[in-house]
Coordinates of C-alpha atoms in Angstrom, one line a residue:
Chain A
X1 CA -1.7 -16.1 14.7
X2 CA -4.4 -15.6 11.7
X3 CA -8.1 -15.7 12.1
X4 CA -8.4 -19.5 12.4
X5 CA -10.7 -22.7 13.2
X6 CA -11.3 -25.3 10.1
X7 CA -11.0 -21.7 7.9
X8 CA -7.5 -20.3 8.5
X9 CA -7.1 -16.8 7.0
X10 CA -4.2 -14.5 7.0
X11 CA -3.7 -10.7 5.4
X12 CA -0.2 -9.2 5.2
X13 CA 0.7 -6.0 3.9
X14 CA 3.8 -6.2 2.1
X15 CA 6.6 -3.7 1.6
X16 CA 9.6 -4.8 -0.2
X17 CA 8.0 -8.4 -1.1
X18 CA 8.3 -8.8 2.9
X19 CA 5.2 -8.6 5.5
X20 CA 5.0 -4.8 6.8
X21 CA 1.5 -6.0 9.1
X22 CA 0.2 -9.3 9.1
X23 CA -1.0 -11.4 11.7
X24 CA 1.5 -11.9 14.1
X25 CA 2.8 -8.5 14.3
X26 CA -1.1 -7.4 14.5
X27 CA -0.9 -9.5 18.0
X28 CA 2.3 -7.9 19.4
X29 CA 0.8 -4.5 18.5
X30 CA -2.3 -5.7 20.8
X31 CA -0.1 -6.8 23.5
X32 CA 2.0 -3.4 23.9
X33 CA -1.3 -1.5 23.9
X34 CA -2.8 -3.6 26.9
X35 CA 0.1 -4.5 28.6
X36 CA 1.8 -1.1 28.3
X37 CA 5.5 -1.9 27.7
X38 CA 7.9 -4.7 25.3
X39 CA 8.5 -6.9 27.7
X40 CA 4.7 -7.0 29.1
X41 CA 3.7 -8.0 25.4
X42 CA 6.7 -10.5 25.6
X43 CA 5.1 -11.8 28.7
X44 CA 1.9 -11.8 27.5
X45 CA 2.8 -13.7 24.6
X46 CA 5.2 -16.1 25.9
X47 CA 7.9 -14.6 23.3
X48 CA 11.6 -13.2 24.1
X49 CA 11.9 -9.2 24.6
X50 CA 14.5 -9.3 22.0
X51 CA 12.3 -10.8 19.8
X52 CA 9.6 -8.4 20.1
X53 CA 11.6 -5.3 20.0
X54 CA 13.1 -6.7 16.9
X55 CA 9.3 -6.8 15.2
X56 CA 8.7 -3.5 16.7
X57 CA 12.1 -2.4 15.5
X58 CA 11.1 -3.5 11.7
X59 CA 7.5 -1.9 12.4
X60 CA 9.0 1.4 13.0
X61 CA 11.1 1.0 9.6
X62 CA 8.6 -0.5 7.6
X63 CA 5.9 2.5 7.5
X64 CA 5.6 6.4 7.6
X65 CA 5.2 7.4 10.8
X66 CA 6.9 5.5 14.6
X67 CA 4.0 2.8 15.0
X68 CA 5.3 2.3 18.5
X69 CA 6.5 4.9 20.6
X70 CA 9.2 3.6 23.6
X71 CA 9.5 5.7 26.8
X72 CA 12.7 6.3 28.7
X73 CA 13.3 4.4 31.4
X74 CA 15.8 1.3 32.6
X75 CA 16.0 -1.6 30.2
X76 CA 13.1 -3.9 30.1
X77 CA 11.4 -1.3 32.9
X78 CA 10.5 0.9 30.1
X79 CA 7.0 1.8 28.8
X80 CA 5.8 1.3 25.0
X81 CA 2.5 2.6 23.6
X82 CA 1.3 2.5 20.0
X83 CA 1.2 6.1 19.0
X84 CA -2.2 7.1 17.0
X85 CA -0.8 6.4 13.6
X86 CA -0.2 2.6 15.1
X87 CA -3.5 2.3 16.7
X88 CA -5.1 3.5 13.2
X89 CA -3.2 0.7 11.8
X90 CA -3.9 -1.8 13.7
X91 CA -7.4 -0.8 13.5
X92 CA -7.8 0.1 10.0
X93 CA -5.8 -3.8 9.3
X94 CA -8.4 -5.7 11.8
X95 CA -11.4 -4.1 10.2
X96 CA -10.4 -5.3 6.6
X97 CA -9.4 -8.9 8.1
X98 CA -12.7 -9.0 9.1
X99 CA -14.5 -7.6 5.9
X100 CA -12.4 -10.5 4.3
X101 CA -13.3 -12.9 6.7
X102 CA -17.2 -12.3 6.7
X103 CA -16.9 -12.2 3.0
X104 CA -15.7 -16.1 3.0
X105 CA -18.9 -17.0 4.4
X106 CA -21.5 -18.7 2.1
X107 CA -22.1 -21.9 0.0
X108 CA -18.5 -22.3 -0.7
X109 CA -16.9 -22.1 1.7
X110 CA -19.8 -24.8 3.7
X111 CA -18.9 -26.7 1.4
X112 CA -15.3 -26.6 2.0
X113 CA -16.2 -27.7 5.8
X114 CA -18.0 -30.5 5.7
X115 CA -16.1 -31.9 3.0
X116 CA -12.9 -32.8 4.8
X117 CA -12.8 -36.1 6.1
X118 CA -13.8 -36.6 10.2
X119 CA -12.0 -39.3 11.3
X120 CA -9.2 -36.7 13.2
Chain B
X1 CA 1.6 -19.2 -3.0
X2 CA -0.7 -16.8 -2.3
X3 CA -2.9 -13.7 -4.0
X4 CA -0.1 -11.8 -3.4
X5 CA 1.1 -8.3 -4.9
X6 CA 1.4 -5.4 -2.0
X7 CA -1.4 -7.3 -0.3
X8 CA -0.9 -10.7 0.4
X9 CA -4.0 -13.3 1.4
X10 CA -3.8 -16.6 2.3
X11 CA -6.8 -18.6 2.9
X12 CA -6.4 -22.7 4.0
X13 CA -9.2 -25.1 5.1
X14 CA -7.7 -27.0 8.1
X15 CA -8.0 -30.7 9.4
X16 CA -6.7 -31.6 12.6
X17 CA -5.0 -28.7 12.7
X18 CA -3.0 -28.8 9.2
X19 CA -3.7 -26.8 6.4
X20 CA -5.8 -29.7 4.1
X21 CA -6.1 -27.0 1.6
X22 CA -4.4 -24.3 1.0
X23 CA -2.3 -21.3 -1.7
X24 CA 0.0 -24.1 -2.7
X25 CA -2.0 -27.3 -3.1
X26 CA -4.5 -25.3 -5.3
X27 CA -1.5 -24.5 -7.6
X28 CA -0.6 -28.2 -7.6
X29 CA -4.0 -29.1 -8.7
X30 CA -4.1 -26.4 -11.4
X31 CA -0.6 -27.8 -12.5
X32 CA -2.1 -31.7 -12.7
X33 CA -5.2 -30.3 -13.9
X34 CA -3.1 -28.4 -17.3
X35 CA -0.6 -30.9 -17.6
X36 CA -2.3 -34.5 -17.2
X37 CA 0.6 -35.7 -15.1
X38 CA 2.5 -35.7 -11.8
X39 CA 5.7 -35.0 -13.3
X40 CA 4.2 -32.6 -15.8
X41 CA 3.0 -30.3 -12.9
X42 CA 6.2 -31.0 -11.1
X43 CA 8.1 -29.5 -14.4
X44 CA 5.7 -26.7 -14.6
X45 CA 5.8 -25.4 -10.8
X46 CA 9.7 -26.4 -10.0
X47 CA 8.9 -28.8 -7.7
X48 CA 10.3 -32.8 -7.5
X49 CA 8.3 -35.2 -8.4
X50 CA 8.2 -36.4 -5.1
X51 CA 7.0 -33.4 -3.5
X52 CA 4.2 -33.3 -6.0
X53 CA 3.6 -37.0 -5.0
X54 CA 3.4 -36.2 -1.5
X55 CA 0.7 -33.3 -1.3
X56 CA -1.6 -35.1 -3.8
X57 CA -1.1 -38.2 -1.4
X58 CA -2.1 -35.9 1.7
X59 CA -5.0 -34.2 -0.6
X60 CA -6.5 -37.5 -0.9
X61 CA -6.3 -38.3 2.4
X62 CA -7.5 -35.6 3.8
X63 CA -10.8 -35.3 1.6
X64 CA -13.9 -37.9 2.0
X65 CA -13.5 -38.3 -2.1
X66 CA -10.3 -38.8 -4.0
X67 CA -9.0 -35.2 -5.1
X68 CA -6.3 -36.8 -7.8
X69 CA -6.9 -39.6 -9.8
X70 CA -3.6 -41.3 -11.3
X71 CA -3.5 -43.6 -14.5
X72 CA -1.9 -46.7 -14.6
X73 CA 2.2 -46.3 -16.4
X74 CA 5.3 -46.5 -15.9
X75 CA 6.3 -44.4 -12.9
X76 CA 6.6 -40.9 -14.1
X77 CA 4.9 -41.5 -17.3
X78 CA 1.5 -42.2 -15.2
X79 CA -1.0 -39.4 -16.2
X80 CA -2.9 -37.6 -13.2
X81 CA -6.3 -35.9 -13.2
X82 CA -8.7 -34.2 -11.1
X83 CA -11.8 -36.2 -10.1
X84 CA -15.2 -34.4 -10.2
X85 CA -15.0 -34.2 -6.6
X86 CA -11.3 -32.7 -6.9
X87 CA -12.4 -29.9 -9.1
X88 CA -15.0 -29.1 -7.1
X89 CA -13.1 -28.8 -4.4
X90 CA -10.5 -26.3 -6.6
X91 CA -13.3 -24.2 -8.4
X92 CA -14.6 -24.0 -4.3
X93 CA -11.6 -22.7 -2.8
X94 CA -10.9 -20.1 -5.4
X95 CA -14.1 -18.8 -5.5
X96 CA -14.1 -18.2 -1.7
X97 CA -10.3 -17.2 -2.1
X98 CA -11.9 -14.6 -4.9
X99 CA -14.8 -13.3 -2.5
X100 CA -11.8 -12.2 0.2
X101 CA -9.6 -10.3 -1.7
X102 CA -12.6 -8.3 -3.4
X103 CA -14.1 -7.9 0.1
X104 CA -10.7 -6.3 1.4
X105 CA -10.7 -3.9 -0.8
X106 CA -11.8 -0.3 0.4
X107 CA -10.7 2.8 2.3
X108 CA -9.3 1.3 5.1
X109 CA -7.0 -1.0 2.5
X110 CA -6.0 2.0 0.9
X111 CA -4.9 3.6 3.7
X112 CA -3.2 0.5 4.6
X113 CA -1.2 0.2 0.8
X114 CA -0.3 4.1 0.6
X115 CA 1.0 4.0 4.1
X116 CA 4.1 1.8 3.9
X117 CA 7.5 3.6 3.5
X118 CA 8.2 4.3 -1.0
X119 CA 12.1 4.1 -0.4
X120 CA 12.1 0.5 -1.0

């Protein structure tokens, strides 16, 4: 759900002590904007429609503007896009994941990698 | 656990899949490294004695050095220390921890904190 390999990073956005963005609901976001509708993104990522309307749901709450916008239309049959204040969030949340994760790069963090032991 | 505040980043160092370091080890091995003891860090962080006991058991098993040296006692009256290798370790992870969060900052993060809902 994060950036991951050996280093495992994950950014959330908190509002209310609870996560607002982080890296699972970054994923759902993706999904709706390829696949077009909730239970697409469901498909797409093996998880229940209910479940993802519920993060869309707490997405809509948690910020200023819709982040998804749902289309009439019958039940699961209906379309979902990420209206532009979504896409600039998602965006705008990928690019600083990946300042973050560039920045881990170095000495350290080689270090870090080659220091666990190998036997798994 | 975490650097935590409106943004929240959480950086661990896996093996075999499971975090070998991670937010809350690091505080474990701050707590053994101010407190000289197992039970002293468990005191200090809320945590059983037992808990302690099992993620400095999994820290030195999942590290090609001992992370935590313990003293011969009686049970919890054993002291506890970092080896040179375990503070290494520790002074490694927060500096890479350190390099993320300043790397996030920026426009884009800004954007990110002023964009959440204020009714909360």
């Amino acid at each position: 759900m994060a950036i991951d390999g050996p280093l495992k990073l994950s950014l959330q956005i908190l509002r209310g002590g609870e996560p607002a963005i982080g890296p699972g609901k970054a994923i759902v976001l993706e999904a709706i904007g390829r696949t077009g509708s909730i239970s697409g993104a469901g498909r797409s990522l093996g998880m229940s429609y209910r479940k993802i309307w519920r993060l869309v749901d707490a997405l809509n709450d948690d910020w200023r503007e819709r982040v998804v916008e749902t289309q009439a239309g019958r039940g699961e049959q209906s379309g979902a896009r990420l209206t532009d204040f979504g896409a600039d969030l998602l965006a705008r949340y990928r690019a600083t994941e990946r300042r973050t994760m560039e920045a881990a790069a170095g000495a350290d963090l080689d270090w870090l990698l080659s220091a666990t032991k190998r036997d798994q």
